[in-house]
Amino acid sequence: MLAGVEFDLRGLIQVGAESKSGGKYPTQVADIVVQRACQRLHFLHAAIDAGGIPDNTQIGSYVIHYSNGEHAQFPIVIGQSLADWFTQPDEETKRFKIAWSGYNAESRRQGRTIRLFKSTWQNPAPAETIRSIDFVSTASGPAPFLVAVTAEP
């Protein structure tokens, strides 16, 4: 349970970045299967290379596809949805919700923590089945990554 939501933490989807070995990640991952109706979707995510990026900069979005062919968009915005996964100076007044924080070898070396953020999308059509989600990066610098999605009935 993180930030009041149960997440299934089995993997990670990275978009819009380059791996340490130089390989390119895709700018989007399409058709993440949901196949259920829900009131809300909770996203557990963060970004890399987002330190120093101005608040309110959109770095991606979740495109929610309904079974009836309609779709909705949930923007991923620095300072609101998430931030860099390494703590940054002067973040006390930010609107994002930290769901988890901890350390890895690099963050310990730098004297900083790493974090994951929870963002919640309120479904405007809760009776309609959500077929899938597309996870899309703007590919303009900071790169979002997604750890888990929970559909709240």
mmCIF file of C-alpha atoms in Angstrom:
data_model
loop_
_atom_site.group_PDB
_atom_site.id
_atom_site.type_symbol
_atom_site.label_atom_id
_atom_site.label_comp_id
_atom_site.label_asym_id
_atom_site.label_seq_id
_atom_site.Cartn_x
_atom_site.Cartn_y
_atom_site.Cartn_z
ATOM 1 C CA MET A 1 0.000 0.000 0.000
ATOM 2 C CA LEU A 2 1.479 3.324 -1.117
ATOM 3 C CA ALA A 3 -0.259 6.666 -0.487
ATOM 4 C CA GLY A 4 -3.448 4.789 0.408
ATOM 5 C CA VAL A 5 -3.547 2.727 -2.803
ATOM 6 C CA GLU A 6 -2.661 -0.899 -3.372
ATOM 7 C CA PHE A 7 -0.293 -1.196 -6.330
ATOM 8 C CA ASP A 8 1.049 -4.340 -8.005
ATOM 9 C CA LEU A 9 4.766 -3.594 -8.280
ATOM 10 C CA ARG A 10 6.200 -5.991 -10.834
ATOM 11 C CA GLY A 11 7.962 -3.883 -13.413
ATOM 12 C CA LEU A 12 8.570 -0.539 -15.005
ATOM 13 C CA ILE A 13 7.803 1.111 -18.333
ATOM 14 C CA GLN A 14 10.245 3.819 -19.455
ATOM 15 C CA VAL A 15 9.482 6.161 -22.339
ATOM 16 C CA GLY A 16 11.299 9.002 -24.038
ATOM 17 C CA ALA A 17 14.834 8.389 -22.779
ATOM 18 C CA GLU A 18 18.109 6.731 -23.572
ATOM 19 C CA SER A 19 19.423 3.814 -21.533
ATOM 20 C CA LYS A 20 22.837 3.933 -19.875
ATOM 21 C CA SER A 21 24.061 1.595 -22.609
ATOM 22 C CA GLY A 22 22.916 4.088 -25.273
ATOM 23 C CA GLY A 23 19.779 2.271 -26.408
ATOM 24 C CA LYS A 24 16.690 4.375 -27.090
ATOM 25 C CA TYR A 25 13.459 3.809 -25.206
ATOM 26 C CA PRO A 26 10.245 4.276 -27.187
ATOM 27 C CA THR A 27 8.418 7.599 -27.100
ATOM 28 C CA GLN A 28 5.216 5.719 -26.320
ATOM 29 C CA VAL A 29 3.904 2.368 -25.164
ATOM 30 C CA ALA A 30 0.420 1.727 -26.537
ATOM 31 C CA ASP A 31 -2.428 -0.530 -25.478
ATOM 32 C CA ILE A 32 -1.646 -1.212 -21.834
ATOM 33 C CA VAL A 33 -4.655 -3.436 -21.134
ATOM 34 C CA VAL A 34 -7.173 -2.370 -18.460
ATOM 35 C CA GLN A 35 -10.530 -3.936 -19.538
ATOM 36 C CA ARG A 36 -12.627 -2.649 -16.651
ATOM 37 C CA ALA A 37 -14.872 0.174 -15.582
ATOM 38 C CA CYS A 38 -13.634 2.289 -12.688
ATOM 39 C CA GLN A 39 -14.083 5.554 -10.809
ATOM 40 C CA ARG A 40 -10.388 6.461 -10.837
ATOM 41 C CA LEU A 41 -7.014 5.394 -12.165
ATOM 42 C CA HIS A 42 -4.030 5.797 -9.835
ATOM 43 C CA PHE A 43 -0.597 6.064 -11.466
ATOM 44 C CA LEU A 44 2.659 5.345 -9.616
ATOM 45 C CA HIS A 45 5.378 7.097 -11.581
ATOM 46 C CA ALA A 46 8.328 9.500 -11.649
ATOM 47 C CA ALA A 47 10.711 11.058 -14.175
ATOM 48 C CA ILE A 48 14.398 10.988 -14.956
ATOM 49 C CA ASP A 49 16.381 14.063 -16.029
ATOM 50 C CA ALA A 50 13.644 16.380 -14.700
ATOM 51 C CA GLY A 51 15.778 18.342 -12.222
ATOM 52 C CA GLY A 52 15.672 22.044 -13.059
ATOM 53 C CA ILE A 53 12.698 21.710 -15.409
ATOM 54 C CA PRO A 54 10.126 24.463 -14.727
ATOM 55 C CA ASP A 55 6.869 23.577 -13.002
ATOM 56 C CA ASN A 56 3.852 23.148 -15.267
ATOM 57 C CA THR A 57 5.965 21.647 -18.071
ATOM 58 C CA GLN A 58 4.092 18.760 -19.662
ATOM 59 C CA ILE A 59 6.449 15.824 -20.298
ATOM 60 C CA GLY A 60 3.901 13.256 -21.431
ATOM 61 C CA SER A 61 0.387 11.950 -21.025
ATOM 62 C CA TYR A 62 -1.754 8.915 -20.442
ATOM 63 C CA VAL A 63 -4.317 8.435 -23.190
ATOM 64 C CA ILE A 64 -7.244 6.427 -21.837
ATOM 65 C CA HIS A 65 -9.221 4.456 -24.450
ATOM 66 C CA TYR A 66 -12.795 3.409 -23.722
ATOM 67 C CA SER A 67 -14.442 0.357 -25.250
ATOM 68 C CA ASN A 68 -16.937 2.624 -27.051
ATOM 69 C CA GLY A 69 -14.120 4.227 -29.094
ATOM 70 C CA GLU A 70 -13.940 7.462 -27.086
ATOM 71 C CA HIS A 71 -10.743 8.529 -25.340
ATOM 72 C CA ALA A 72 -9.538 10.903 -22.633
ATOM 73 C CA GLN A 73 -6.143 12.364 -21.863
ATOM 74 C CA PHE A 74 -4.397 12.776 -18.493
ATOM 75 C CA PRO A 75 -1.328 15.059 -18.813
ATOM 76 C CA ILE A 76 1.918 14.284 -16.967
ATOM 77 C CA VAL A 77 3.117 17.643 -15.631
ATOM 78 C CA ILE A 78 6.273 18.545 -13.690
ATOM 79 C CA GLY A 79 5.486 19.968 -10.237
ATOM 80 C CA GLN A 80 1.908 18.667 -10.331
ATOM 81 C CA SER A 81 1.862 15.003 -11.354
ATOM 82 C CA LEU A 82 5.460 14.208 -10.517
ATOM 83 C CA ALA A 83 9.057 15.433 -10.445
ATOM 84 C CA ASP A 84 12.524 14.003 -10.871
ATOM 85 C CA TRP A 85 12.846 10.795 -8.908
ATOM 86 C CA PHE A 86 15.903 12.251 -7.085
ATOM 87 C CA THR A 87 14.983 14.918 -4.528
ATOM 88 C CA GLN A 88 15.600 18.447 -5.721
ATOM 89 C CA PRO A 89 16.058 21.711 -3.786
ATOM 90 C CA ASP A 90 13.045 23.891 -2.960
ATOM 91 C CA GLU A 91 10.264 21.362 -3.507
ATOM 92 C CA GLU A 92 8.339 22.042 -0.295
ATOM 93 C CA THR A 93 5.447 23.846 -2.001
ATOM 94 C CA LYS A 94 4.930 21.458 -4.905
ATOM 95 C CA ARG A 95 1.501 19.921 -5.553
ATOM 96 C CA PHE A 96 2.643 16.382 -6.332
ATOM 97 C CA LYS A 97 1.984 13.472 -3.961
ATOM 98 C CA ILE A 98 5.026 11.432 -2.900
ATOM 99 C CA ALA A 99 3.905 7.814 -2.529
ATOM 100 C CA TRP A 100 7.273 6.258 -1.675
ATOM 101 C CA SER A 101 10.797 7.393 -0.926
ATOM 102 C CA GLY A 102 13.997 5.490 -0.328
ATOM 103 C CA TYR A 103 17.590 5.171 -1.438
ATOM 104 C CA ASN A 104 19.744 3.485 -4.010
ATOM 105 C CA ALA A 105 23.539 3.475 -4.246
ATOM 106 C CA GLU A 106 23.665 6.656 -6.350
ATOM 107 C CA SER A 107 21.227 8.607 -4.175
ATOM 108 C CA ARG A 108 23.185 7.642 -1.044
ATOM 109 C CA ARG A 109 26.401 8.810 -2.705
ATOM 110 C CA GLN A 110 24.729 12.160 -3.475
ATOM 111 C CA GLY A 111 23.037 12.443 -0.059
ATOM 112 C CA ARG A 112 19.570 12.490 -1.631
ATOM 113 C CA THR A 113 16.522 10.253 -1.682
ATOM 114 C CA ILE A 114 14.634 8.798 -4.615
ATOM 115 C CA ARG A 115 10.848 8.941 -4.856
ATOM 116 C CA LEU A 116 7.797 7.669 -6.668
ATOM 117 C CA PHE A 117 4.696 9.825 -7.044
ATOM 118 C CA LYS A 118 0.990 9.003 -7.087
ATOM 119 C CA SER A 119 -1.304 10.823 -9.496
ATOM 120 C CA THR A 120 -5.023 10.168 -9.684
ATOM 121 C CA TRP A 121 -7.241 10.577 -12.731
ATOM 122 C CA GLN A 122 -10.965 10.952 -12.043
ATOM 123 C CA ASN A 123 -12.886 9.045 -14.715
ATOM 124 C CA PRO A 124 -15.614 11.243 -16.257
ATOM 125 C CA ALA A 125 -17.389 8.108 -17.566
ATOM 126 C CA PRO A 126 -17.142 5.578 -14.691
ATOM 127 C CA ALA A 127 -19.781 3.220 -16.146
ATOM 128 C CA GLU A 128 -17.847 2.856 -19.421
ATOM 129 C CA THR A 129 -15.217 0.109 -19.683
ATOM 130 C CA ILE A 130 -11.654 1.376 -20.114
ATOM 131 C CA ARG A 131 -10.105 -0.820 -22.779
ATOM 132 C CA SER A 132 -6.483 0.363 -22.576
ATOM 133 C CA ILE A 133 -4.016 3.152 -21.824
ATOM 134 C CA ASP A 134 -1.273 4.620 -24.005
ATOM 135 C CA PHE A 135 1.750 5.983 -22.095
ATOM 136 C CA VAL A 136 3.252 8.791 -24.176
ATOM 137 C CA SER A 137 6.335 10.983 -23.718
ATOM 138 C CA THR A 138 6.805 14.397 -25.314
ATOM 139 C CA ALA A 139 10.436 13.255 -25.875
ATOM 140 C CA SER A 140 11.623 16.774 -25.084
ATOM 141 C CA GLY A 141 14.090 16.154 -22.256
ATOM 142 C CA PRO A 142 12.711 14.718 -19.020
ATOM 143 C CA ALA A 143 11.487 11.148 -19.401
ATOM 144 C CA PRO A 144 8.588 9.747 -17.388
ATOM 145 C CA PHE A 145 8.506 6.165 -16.172
ATOM 146 C CA LEU A 146 5.512 4.186 -14.977
ATOM 147 C CA VAL A 147 5.766 1.600 -12.196
ATOM 148 C CA ALA A 148 2.103 0.648 -11.690
ATOM 149 C CA VAL A 149 -1.520 1.555 -12.417
ATOM 150 C CA THR A 150 -4.445 0.721 -10.146
ATOM 151 C CA ALA A 151 -8.077 0.926 -11.286
ATOM 152 C CA GLU A 152 -10.322 1.887 -8.377
ATOM 153 C CA PRO A 153 -13.843 0.434 -8.745
#
